[in-house]
Amino acid sequence: MSANSRLTIAAHALAWIGLYQRQGHEVATSEQIATSANTNPVVIRRLLGELRRAGLVESRRGVGAGWSLARELESITLLDVYEAVEPGPLFAMHRTTPDQGCVVGRGIQPTMQGIYEGIEETLRHELARVTLENVLRDVLAAPR
Amino acid sequence: MSANSRLTIAAHALAWIGLYQRQGHEVATSEQIATSANTNPVVIRRLLGELRRAGLVESRRGVGAGWSLARELESITLLDVYEAVEPGPLFAMHRTTPDQGCVVGRGIQPTMQGIYEGIEETLRHELARVTLENVLRDVLAAPR
DNA sequence: CGCAGTCGTAACAGTGAATGTTGCAACAGC
DNA sequence: GCTGTTGCAACATTCACTGTTACGACTGCG
């Protein structure tokens, strides 16, 4: 399928902010996070903007501006992040409506929709089991 | 995320061939399936070609040519179809390597990789629970 | 008050995958 | 040979994500 890396980058940013704050800093800038993630600051600002709308982070403007966590890492799960940055469903239906004069064409969409909903529910459950605290701890446990 | 419809179309095609064969026909043409799915026959041939490589269907050429199931619908699961038509992983890593001089940049990829692998394993398990026979039965159970 | 640093956001180019389309060679039964 | 269908290459189209530039908005500080 080759999906997008939005969830990965968002988790990276949150872990980075969390660690930075534990080192005594108040706010992190999109510039710093972009350097760590090796991407453009605007990409980070866009992603963090979505996380802010979801109530996961806060931003401050003006001099000494930047980003800070709105909730503890322990209370943020990958599901929170996933829902904040991934809008659509995992699997898509036909791009055009199937032939409604055909039995299969008529019934296939409700059928697949039902199956997909169940699968996405399972996916959400799995994502909810991992907190950003888990992620950061695992990151810091890496060799060296 | 807005994924692709390959799995949906592939399931549609298999269900269509299965039903058609139960109605007494030997083979189904990509033209017929494309009409039901409201798409181009070449799109169907490409998808069915991947399913053939996975051993799920067979094709016959020449006059009276077309496609037939290589296995019973009962023995084909959505996981078989998924693996045949979806190449890549569900979630992607960073497009460019994160800053290896940063603790988070160094540890984030192995961490996320591990999490994603567990989730994909769960996804596979869910897909394996649904057979194409289940799909066809549900399609035919639709009202009208 | 003006300066400086950072966010907020629009606008646009670049990239890549899936999809749609056309065309034609290969094949096989009649 | 004729016909119908697959197999496959080549290309256009679409669409989302990513990357980049630009600039206004905001705010603390001197």
Coordinates of N, CA, C and O in Angstrom, one line a residue, chain A residues 50-58 70-71 76:
Chain A
E50 N -2.3 20.2 13.6 CA -3.3 19.2 13.7 C -3.4 18.6 15.1 O -4.4 18.4 15.7
L51 N -2.2 18.4 15.7 CA -2.1 17.9 17.0 C -2.7 18.9 18.1 O -3.3 18.5 19.1
R52 N -2.5 20.2 17.8 CA -3.0 21.2 18.7 C -4.5 21.2 18.6 O -5.2 21.3 19.6
R53 N -5.1 21.1 17.4 CA -6.5 21.1 17.3 C -7.1 19.9 18.0 O -8.2 19.9 18.5
A54 N -6.3 18.8 18.2 CA -6.8 17.7 18.9 C -6.5 17.8 20.4 O -6.8 16.9 21.2
G55 N -5.9 18.9 20.8 CA -5.6 19.1 22.2 C -4.4 18.4 22.8 O -4.3 18.2 24.0
L56 N -3.5 18.0 21.9 CA -2.3 17.3 22.4 C -1.1 18.2 22.7 O -0.3 17.9 23.6
V57 N -1.0 19.3 22.0 CA 0.1 20.2 22.2 C -0.5 21.6 22.2 O -1.6 21.9 21.9
E58 N 0.4 22.6 22.7 CA 0.0 24.0 22.7 C 1.2 24.7 22.0 O 2.3 24.3 22.0
A70 N 0.5 19.5 25.7 CA -0.7 20.0 26.5 C -1.1 18.9 27.5 O -1.9 19.1 28.4
R71 N -0.6 17.6 27.2 CA -0.9 16.5 28.1 C 0.4 15.8 28.4 O 1.3 15.9 27.6
I76 N -1.0 10.2 26.3 CA -1.3 10.3 24.9 C -1.0 9.0 24.3 O 0.1 8.4 24.4

